[in-house]
Coordinates of C-alpha atoms and ligand atoms in Angstrom, one line a residue:
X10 CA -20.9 0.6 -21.4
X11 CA -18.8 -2.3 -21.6
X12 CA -17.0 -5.4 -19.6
X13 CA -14.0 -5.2 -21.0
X14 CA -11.4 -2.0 -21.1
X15 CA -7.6 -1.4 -21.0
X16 CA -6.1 1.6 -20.0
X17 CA -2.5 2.9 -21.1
X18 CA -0.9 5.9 -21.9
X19 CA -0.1 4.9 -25.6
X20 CA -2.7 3.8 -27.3
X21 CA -2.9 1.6 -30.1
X22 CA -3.1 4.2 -32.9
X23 CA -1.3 7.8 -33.2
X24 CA -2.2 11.0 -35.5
X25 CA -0.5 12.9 -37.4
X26 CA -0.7 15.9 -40.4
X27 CA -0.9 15.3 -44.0
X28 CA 1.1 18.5 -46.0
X29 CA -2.5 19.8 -46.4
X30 CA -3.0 19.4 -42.7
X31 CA -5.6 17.2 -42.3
X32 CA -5.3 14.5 -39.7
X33 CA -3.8 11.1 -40.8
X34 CA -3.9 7.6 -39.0
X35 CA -0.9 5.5 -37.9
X36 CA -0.4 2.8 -35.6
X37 CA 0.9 3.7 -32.1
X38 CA 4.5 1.9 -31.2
X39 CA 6.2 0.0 -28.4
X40 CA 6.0 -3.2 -27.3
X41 CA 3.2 -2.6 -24.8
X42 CA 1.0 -1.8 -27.9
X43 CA 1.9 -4.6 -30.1
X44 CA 0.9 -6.6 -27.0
X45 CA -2.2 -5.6 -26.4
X46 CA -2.9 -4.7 -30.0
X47 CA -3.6 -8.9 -31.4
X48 CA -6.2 -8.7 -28.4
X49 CA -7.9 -6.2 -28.6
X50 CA -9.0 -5.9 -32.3
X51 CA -10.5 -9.7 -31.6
X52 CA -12.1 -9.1 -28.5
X53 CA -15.1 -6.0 -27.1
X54 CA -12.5 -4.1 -25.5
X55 CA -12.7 -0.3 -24.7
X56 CA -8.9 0.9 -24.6
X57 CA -8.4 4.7 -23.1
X58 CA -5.1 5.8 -23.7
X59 CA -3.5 9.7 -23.9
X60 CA -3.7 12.0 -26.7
X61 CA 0.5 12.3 -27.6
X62 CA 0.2 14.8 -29.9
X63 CA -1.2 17.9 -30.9
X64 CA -2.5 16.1 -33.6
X65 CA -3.6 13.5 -31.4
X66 CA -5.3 15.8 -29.1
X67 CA -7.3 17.7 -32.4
X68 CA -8.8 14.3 -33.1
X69 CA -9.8 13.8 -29.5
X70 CA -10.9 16.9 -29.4
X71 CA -13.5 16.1 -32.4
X72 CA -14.9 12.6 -31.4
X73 CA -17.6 12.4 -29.5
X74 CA -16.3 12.1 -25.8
X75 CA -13.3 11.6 -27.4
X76 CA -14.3 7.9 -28.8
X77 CA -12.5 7.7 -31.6
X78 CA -14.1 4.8 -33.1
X79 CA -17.5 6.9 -32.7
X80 CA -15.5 9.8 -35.2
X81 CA -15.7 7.4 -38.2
X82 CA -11.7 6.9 -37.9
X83 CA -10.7 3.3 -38.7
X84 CA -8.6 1.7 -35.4
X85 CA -8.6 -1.1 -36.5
X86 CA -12.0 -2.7 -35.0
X87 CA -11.0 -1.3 -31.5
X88 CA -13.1 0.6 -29.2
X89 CA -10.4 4.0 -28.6
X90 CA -11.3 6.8 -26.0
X91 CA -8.9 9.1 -26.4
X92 CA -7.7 11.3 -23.3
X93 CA -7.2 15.1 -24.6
X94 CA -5.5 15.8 -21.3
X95 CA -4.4 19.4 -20.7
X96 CA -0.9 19.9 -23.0
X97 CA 1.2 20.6 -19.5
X98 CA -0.2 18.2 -17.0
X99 CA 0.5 15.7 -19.6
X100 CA 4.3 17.0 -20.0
X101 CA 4.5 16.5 -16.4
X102 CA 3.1 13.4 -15.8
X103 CA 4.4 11.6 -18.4
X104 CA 8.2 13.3 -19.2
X105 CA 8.8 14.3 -16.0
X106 CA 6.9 11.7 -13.4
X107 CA 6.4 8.6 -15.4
X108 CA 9.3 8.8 -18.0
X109 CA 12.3 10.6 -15.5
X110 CA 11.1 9.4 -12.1
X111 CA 9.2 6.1 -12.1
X112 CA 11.1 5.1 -15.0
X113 CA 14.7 6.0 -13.7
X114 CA 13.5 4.4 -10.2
X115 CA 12.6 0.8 -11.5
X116 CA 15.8 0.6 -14.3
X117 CA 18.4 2.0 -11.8
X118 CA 19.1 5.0 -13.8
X119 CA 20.1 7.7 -11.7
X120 CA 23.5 9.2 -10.9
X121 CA 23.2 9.5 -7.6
X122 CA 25.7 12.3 -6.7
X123 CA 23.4 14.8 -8.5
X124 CA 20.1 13.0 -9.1
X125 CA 17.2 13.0 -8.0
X126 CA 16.2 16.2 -6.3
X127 CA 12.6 15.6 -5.0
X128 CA 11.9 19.9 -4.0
X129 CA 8.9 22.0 -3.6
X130 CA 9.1 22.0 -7.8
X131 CA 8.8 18.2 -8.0
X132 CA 5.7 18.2 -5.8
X133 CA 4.1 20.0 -8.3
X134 CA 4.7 17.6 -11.1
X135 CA 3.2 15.2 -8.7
X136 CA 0.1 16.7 -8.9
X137 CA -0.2 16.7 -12.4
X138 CA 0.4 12.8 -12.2
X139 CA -2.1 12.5 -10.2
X140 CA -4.7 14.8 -11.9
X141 CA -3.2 12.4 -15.2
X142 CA -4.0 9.4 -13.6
X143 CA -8.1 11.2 -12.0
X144 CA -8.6 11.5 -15.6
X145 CA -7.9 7.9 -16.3
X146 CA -9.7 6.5 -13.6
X147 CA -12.8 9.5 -14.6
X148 CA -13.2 7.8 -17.9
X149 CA -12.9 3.9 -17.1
X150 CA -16.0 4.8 -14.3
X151 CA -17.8 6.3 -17.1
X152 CA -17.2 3.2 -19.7
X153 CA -17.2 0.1 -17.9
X154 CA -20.5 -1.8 -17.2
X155 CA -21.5 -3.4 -13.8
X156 CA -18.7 -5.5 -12.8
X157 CA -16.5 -4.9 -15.5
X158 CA -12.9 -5.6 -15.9
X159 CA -10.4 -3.4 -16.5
X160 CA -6.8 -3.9 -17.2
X161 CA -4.4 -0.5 -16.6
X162 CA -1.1 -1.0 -18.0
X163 CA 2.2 0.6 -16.8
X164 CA 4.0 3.0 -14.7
X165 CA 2.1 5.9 -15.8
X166 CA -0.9 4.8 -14.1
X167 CA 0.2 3.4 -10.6
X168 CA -2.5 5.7 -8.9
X169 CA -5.2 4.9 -11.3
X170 CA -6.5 1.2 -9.9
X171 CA -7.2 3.0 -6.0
X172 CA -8.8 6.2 -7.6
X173 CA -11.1 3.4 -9.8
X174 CA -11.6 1.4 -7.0
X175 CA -13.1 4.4 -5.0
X176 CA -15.3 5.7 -7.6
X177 CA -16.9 1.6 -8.4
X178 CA -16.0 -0.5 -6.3
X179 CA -17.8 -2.9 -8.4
X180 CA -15.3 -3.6 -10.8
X181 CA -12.6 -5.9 -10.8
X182 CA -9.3 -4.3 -11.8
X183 CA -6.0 -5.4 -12.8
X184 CA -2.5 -3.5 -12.8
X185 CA 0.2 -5.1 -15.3
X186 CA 4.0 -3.6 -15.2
X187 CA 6.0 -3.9 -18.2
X188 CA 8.8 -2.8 -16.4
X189 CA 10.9 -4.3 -13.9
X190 CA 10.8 -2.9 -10.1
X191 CA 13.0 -1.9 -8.2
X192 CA 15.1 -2.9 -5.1
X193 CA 13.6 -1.8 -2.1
X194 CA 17.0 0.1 -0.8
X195 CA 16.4 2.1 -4.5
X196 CA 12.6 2.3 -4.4
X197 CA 13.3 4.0 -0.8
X198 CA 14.7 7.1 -2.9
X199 CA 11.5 8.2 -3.4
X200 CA 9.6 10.7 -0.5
X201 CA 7.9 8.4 1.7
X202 CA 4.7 9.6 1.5
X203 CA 4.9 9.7 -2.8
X204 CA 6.4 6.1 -2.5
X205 CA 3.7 4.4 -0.2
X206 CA 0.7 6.4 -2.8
X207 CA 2.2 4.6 -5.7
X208 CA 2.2 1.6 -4.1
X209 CA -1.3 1.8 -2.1
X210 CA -2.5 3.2 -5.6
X211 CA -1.3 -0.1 -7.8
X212 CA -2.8 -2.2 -4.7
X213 CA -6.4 -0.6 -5.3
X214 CA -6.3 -3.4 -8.0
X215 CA -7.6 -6.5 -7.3
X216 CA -4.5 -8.3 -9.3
X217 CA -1.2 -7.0 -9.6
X218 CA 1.3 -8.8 -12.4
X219 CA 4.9 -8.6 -13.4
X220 CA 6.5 -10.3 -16.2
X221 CA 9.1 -11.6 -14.1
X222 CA 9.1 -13.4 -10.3
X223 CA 11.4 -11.3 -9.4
X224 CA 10.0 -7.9 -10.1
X225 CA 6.8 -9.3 -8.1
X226 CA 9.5 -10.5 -5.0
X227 CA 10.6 -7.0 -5.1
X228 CA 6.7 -4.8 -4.9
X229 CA 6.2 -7.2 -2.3
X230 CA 9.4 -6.4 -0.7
X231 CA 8.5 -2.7 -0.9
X232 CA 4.5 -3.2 0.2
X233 CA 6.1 -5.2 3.4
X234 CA 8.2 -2.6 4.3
X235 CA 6.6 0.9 3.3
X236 CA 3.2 -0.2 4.2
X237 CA 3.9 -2.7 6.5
X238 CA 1.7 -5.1 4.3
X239 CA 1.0 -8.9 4.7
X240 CA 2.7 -9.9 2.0
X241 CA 3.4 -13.8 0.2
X242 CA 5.1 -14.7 -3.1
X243 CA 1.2 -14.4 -4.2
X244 CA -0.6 -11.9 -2.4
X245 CA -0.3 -8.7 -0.6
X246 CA -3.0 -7.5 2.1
X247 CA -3.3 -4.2 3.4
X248 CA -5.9 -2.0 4.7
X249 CA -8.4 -4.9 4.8
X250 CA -8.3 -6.4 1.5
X251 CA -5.9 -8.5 -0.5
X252 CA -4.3 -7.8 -3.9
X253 CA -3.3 -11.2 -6.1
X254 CA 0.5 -10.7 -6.9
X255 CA 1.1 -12.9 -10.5
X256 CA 4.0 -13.3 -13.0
X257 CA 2.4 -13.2 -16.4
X258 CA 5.6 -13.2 -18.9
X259 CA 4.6 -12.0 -22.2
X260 CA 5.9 -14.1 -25.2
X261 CA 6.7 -13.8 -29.1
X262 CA 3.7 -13.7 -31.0
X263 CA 5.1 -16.4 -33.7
X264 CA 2.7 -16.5 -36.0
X265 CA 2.4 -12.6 -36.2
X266 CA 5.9 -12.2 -36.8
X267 CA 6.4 -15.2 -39.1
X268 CA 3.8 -13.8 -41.6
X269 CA 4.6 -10.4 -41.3
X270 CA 8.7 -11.9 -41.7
X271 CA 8.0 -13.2 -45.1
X272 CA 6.8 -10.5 -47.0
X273 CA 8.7 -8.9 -49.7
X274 CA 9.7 -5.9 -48.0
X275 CA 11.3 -8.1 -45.4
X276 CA 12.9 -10.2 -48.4
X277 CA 14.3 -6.6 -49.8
X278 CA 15.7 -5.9 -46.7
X279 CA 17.5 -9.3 -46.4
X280 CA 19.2 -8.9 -50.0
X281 CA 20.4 -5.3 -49.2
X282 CA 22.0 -6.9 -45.5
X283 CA 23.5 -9.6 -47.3
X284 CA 25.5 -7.3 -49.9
X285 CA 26.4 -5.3 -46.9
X286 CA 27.3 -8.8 -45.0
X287 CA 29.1 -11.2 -47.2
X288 CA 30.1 -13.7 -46.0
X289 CA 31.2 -12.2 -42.5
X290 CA 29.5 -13.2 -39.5
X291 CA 26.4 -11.1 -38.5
X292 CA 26.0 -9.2 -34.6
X293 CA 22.8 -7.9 -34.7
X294 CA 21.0 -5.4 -31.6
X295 CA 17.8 -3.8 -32.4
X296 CA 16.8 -1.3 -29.3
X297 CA 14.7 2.3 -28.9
X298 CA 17.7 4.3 -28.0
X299 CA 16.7 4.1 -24.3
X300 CA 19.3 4.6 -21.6
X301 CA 18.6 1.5 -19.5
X302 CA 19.1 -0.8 -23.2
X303 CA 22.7 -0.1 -22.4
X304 CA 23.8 0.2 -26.1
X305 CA 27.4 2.3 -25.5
X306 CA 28.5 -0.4 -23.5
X307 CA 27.3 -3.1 -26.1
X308 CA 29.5 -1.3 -28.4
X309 CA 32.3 -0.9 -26.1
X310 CA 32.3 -4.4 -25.6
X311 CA 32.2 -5.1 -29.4
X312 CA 35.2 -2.4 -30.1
X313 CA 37.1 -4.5 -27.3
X314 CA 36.5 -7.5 -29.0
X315 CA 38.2 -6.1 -31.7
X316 CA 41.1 -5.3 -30.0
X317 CA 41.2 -8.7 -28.0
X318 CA 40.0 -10.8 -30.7
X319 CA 41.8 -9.7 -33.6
X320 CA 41.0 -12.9 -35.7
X321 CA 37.8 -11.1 -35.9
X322 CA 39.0 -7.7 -37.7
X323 CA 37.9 -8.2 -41.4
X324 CA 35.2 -11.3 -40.3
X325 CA 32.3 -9.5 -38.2
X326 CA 29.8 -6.5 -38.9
X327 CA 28.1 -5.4 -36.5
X328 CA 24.7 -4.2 -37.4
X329 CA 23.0 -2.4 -34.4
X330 CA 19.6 -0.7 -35.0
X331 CA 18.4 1.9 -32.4
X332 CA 15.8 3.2 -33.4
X333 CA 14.9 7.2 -32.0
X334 CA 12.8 7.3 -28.2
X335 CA 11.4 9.9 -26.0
X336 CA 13.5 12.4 -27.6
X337 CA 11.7 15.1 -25.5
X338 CA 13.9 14.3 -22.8
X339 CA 17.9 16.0 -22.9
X340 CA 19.3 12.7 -21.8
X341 CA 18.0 10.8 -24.7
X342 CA 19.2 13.1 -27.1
X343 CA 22.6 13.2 -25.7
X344 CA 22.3 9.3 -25.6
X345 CA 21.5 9.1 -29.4
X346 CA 24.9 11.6 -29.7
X347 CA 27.3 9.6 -27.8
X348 CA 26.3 6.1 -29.3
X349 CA 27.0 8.1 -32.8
X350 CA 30.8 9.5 -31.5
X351 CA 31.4 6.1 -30.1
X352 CA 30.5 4.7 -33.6
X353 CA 32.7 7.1 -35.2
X354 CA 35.5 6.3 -33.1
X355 CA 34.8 2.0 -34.3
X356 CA 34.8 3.2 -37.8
X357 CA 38.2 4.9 -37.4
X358 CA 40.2 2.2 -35.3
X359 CA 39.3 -0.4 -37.3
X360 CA 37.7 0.4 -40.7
X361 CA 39.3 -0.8 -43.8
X362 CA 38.5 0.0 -47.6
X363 CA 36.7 -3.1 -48.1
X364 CA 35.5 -3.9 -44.6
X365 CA 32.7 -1.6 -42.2
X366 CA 33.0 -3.4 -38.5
X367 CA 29.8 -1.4 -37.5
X368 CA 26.6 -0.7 -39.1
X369 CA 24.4 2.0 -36.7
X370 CA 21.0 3.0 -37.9
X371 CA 19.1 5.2 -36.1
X372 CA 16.0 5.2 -37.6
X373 CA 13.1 2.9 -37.4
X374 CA 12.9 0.9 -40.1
X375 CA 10.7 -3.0 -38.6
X376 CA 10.8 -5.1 -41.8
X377 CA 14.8 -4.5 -41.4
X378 CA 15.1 -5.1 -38.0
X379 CA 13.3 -8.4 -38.8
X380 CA 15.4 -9.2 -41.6
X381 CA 18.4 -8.6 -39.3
X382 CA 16.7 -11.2 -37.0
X383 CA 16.6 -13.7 -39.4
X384 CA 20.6 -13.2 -40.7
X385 CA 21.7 -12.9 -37.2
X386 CA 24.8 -15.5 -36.2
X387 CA 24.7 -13.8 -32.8
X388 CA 21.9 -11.0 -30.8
X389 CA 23.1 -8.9 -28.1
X390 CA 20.7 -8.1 -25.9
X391 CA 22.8 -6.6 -22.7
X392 CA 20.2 -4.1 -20.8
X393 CA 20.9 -2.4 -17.3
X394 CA 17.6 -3.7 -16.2
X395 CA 14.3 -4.5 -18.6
X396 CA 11.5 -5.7 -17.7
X397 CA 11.3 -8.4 -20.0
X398 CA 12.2 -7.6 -23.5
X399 CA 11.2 -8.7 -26.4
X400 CA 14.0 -8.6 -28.7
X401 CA 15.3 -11.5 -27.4
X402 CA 12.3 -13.6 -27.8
X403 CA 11.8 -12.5 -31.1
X404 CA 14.9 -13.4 -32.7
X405 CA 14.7 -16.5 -32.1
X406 CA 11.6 -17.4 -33.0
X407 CA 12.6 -15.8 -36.8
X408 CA 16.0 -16.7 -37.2
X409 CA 17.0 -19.0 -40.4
X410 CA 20.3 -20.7 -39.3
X411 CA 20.4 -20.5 -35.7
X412 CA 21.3 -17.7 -33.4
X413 CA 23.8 -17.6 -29.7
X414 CA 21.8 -14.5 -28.0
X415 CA 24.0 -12.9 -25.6
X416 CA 22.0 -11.7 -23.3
X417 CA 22.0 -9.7 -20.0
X418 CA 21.3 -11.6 -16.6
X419 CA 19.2 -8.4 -15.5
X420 CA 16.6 -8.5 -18.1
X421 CA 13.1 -10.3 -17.3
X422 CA 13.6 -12.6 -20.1
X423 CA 16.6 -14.4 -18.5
X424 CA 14.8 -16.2 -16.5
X425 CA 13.1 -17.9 -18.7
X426 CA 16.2 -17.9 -21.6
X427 CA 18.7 -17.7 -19.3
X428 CA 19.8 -21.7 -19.5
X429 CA 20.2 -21.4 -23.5
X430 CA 21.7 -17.9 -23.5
X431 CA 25.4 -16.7 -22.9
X432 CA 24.2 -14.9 -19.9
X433 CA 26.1 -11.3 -19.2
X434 CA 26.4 -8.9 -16.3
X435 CA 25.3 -5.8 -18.2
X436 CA 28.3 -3.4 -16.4
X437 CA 30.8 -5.8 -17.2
X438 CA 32.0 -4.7 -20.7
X439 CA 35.2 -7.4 -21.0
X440 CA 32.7 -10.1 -19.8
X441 CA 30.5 -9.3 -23.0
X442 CA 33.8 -9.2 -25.3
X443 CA 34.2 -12.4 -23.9
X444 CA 30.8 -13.2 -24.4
X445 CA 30.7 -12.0 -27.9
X446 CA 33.6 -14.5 -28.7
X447 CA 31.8 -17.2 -27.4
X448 CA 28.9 -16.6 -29.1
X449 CA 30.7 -16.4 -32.2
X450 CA 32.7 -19.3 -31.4
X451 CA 29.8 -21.7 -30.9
X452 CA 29.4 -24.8 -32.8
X453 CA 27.0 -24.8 -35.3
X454 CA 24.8 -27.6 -34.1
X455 CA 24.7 -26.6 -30.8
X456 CA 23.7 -22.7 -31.5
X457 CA 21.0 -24.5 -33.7
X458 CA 20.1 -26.4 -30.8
X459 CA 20.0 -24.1 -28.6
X460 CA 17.8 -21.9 -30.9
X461 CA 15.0 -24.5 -30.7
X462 CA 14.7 -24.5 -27.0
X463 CA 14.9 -20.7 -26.8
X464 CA 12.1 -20.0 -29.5
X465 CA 10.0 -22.8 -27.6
X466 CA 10.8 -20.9 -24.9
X467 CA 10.2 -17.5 -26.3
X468 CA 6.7 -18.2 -27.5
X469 CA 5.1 -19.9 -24.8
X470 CA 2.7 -17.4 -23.8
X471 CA 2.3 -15.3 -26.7
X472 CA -0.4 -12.0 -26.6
X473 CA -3.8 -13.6 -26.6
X474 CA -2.4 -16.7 -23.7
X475 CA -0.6 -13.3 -21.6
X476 CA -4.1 -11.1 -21.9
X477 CA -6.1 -14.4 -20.9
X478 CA -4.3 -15.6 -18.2
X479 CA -4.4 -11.9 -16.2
X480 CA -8.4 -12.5 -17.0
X481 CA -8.2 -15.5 -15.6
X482 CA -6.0 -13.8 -12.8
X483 CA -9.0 -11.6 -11.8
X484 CA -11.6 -14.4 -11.8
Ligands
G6P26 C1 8.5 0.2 -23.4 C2 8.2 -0.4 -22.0 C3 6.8 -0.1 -21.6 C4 6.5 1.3 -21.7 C5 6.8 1.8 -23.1 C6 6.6 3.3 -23.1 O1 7.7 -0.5 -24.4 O2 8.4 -1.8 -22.0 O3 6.8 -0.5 -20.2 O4 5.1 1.5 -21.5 O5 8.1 1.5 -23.3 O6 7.3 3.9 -24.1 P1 7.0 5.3 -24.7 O7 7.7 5.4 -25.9 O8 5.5 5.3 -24.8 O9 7.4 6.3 -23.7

């Protein structure tokens, strides 16, 4: 039994297979994770998350109740109950509910003409969300103490809070998005009745955070009108008790990625990118290869400054790291496709023997993303919608010289970077080959200057202040 416990679908460690096929240990990825992750090792914390994997699910399968810090694995000092959920209701709630619903929903990503179609064959992914999220809310009754807190993380686990609630209504719960949410007039796309659950199941917490005030503006906007809820810029009441509505926005861990920045690996990294660099100036985007990171039009707006800009032909690279994402699901596949074609099609305009305009990797390689962070002359960060985003915080924080970040005016973290950024509209691909110019154009002391203000900014609440202000949230 314990006071403390965090539920999300990723946890913070993953399986896999050795070539002999026993079960090895890695850590589990995503910003979410890293997040929690500097918490949780420090504090008494029982974290339930999903089993992923098959190999995930084998080692759940073999701890006791699926504790996998009672199966002699090492996570890390964390208390890990791992969720061996059925292989098909866990496809459904998280590729098809959480990941091509909820997901699309709250980023904007639909195309409307043919998507979504909410028939008698959606209803029954429904139900395996909600058996996804029973299970959730079955386990955190059987860990937490007497008046526990608990902290459920994400859009995988709207419902989870109200089923909690209902089985002990002793503990004091909190529900964090990571995501933005979306406008009411979008939200409303959803079948009423699925649409008000997911809202009266997030409001069975006793706390309810964003990272930005206006995500939180727009779930109250929703509550008003779906549920007809009481609803102020810090609370929403409905059916007799009151949820606290908070922004909580989650900073760069500095010191985290300032160690982990100057290790050799990092330094290896940084020699191969300056060989590849000379003495060029540096565009640097690290992304998953997620639709709503809108990477084709980042690169459509770096081919058009090309064309536009053509002092910069022979000057720039362009080194844009996407690593691979939810490749279970056709449209990111396809996405990780087209960003290669469009790549091609840079290479061939503009290529010359001794000069490569554009550098795309598609593999996951951190210590070089963080290199690239500290090289960078410019970071384009030019999502459809994000919820916060983290790249853009981070960069800052690392960089040597000085970085403009070019960021879009719909991601969380403008709000709180917007003043020292070169703010973009995310659809407007000229307006970021303008931007790009600018960015590259600006003087050195001010991009310096500017980079002070945004990693001050950036790092103001970093994990352990974000995780201990929603505590303090809940009282
Ligand atoms: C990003 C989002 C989180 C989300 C996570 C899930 O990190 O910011 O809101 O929980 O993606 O990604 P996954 O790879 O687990 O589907």
């Amino acid at each position: 039994m314990t006071d403390l416990l965090v539920a999300s679908n990723r946890g913070p460690v993953s399986f896999g297979y050795d070539e002999e096929g026993r079960l090895t240990l890695g850590r589990g990825g995503g910003g979410l994770v890293s997040g929690l992750m500097s918490v949780a090792g420090s504090t008494e914390v029982v974290w339930v998350c999903a089993a992923l994997s098959d190999a995930d699910r084998q080692a759940a399968a073999e701890a006791p109740a699926g504790r996998l810090d009672r199966a002699g694995h090492d996570v890390g000092g964390t208390a890990v109950r791992m969720l061996d959920i059925p292989r098909a209701t866990f496809h459904r709630a998280y590729n098809v509910i959480a990941n091509s619903t909820l997901w699309f929903v709250h980023h904007m990503l639909y195309d409307t003409p043919s998507k979504p179609v909410f028939d008698d064959a959606f209803r029954k992914e429904w139900d395996a969300y909600v058996a996804y999220n029973q299970a959730f809310a079955d386990a955190l009754a059987e860990e937490a103490s007497e008046g526990a807190r608990v902290l459920v993380q994400d859009y995988h686990l709207c419902l989870a809070p109200r089923m909690l609630r209902e089985r002990r209504p002793d503990l004091r719960i909190a529900h964090f998005s990571h995501t933005p949410w979306a406008p009411l007039q979008y939200y409303r796309m959803l079948p009423d009745d699925i649409g008000r659950d997911v809202l009266t199941g997030m409001l069975g917490a006793d706390h309810v955070g964003f990272h930005a005030g206006r995500w939180a503006a727009a779930f109250g906007a929703c509550c008003a009108e779906l549920l007809g809820a009481d609803t102020t810029p810090s609370s929403v009441r409905h059916g007799g008790r009151t949820s606290g509505l908070g922004v909580h926005a989650l900073g760069a861990d500095a010191d985290f990625l300032q160690e982990r920045a100057s290790r050799q690996d990092v330094a290896a990294r940084l020699r191969t990118l300056r060989a590849q660099l000379g003495d060029r100036r540096l565009v640097v985007r690290v992304d998953r290869t997620e639709l709503s990171k809108n990477i084709v039009r980042g690169l459509l707006a770096y081919r058009e400054l090309l064309r536009r800009y053509p002092q910069w032909r022979g000057n720039v690279v362009h080194m844009a790291f996407a690593y691979p994402s939810r490749h279970d699901l056709p449209e990111y596949r396809e996405y990780t496709a087209t960003l290669q074609r469009l790549a091609g099609e840079i290479e061939d305009e503009f290529a010359t023997p001794d000069w490569q305009p554009l550098l795309l990797q598609v593999d996951d390689d951190f210590p070089r993303s963080l290199a690239a962070y500290r090289l960078a002359d410019v970071l384009v960060v030019n999502p459809i919608r994000d919820g916060m985003n983290l790249v853009a915080k981070e960069c800052p924080a690392l960089s040597d010289r000085g970085v403009a970040l070019v960021l879009s005016r719909e991601a969380g973290a403008a709000d709180e970077l917007g003043d020292d950024a070169v703010l973009v509209n995310p659809f407007d691909v000229s307006g970021t080959a303008d931007a790009l110019h600018e960015a590259l154009t600006m003087p050195d002391d001010e991009r310096a200057a500017r980079t002070k203000r945004l990693a001050a900014a950036a790092t103001r609440l970093p994990p352990p202040r974000w995780f201990a202000d929603q505590l303090a949230a809940l009282g």
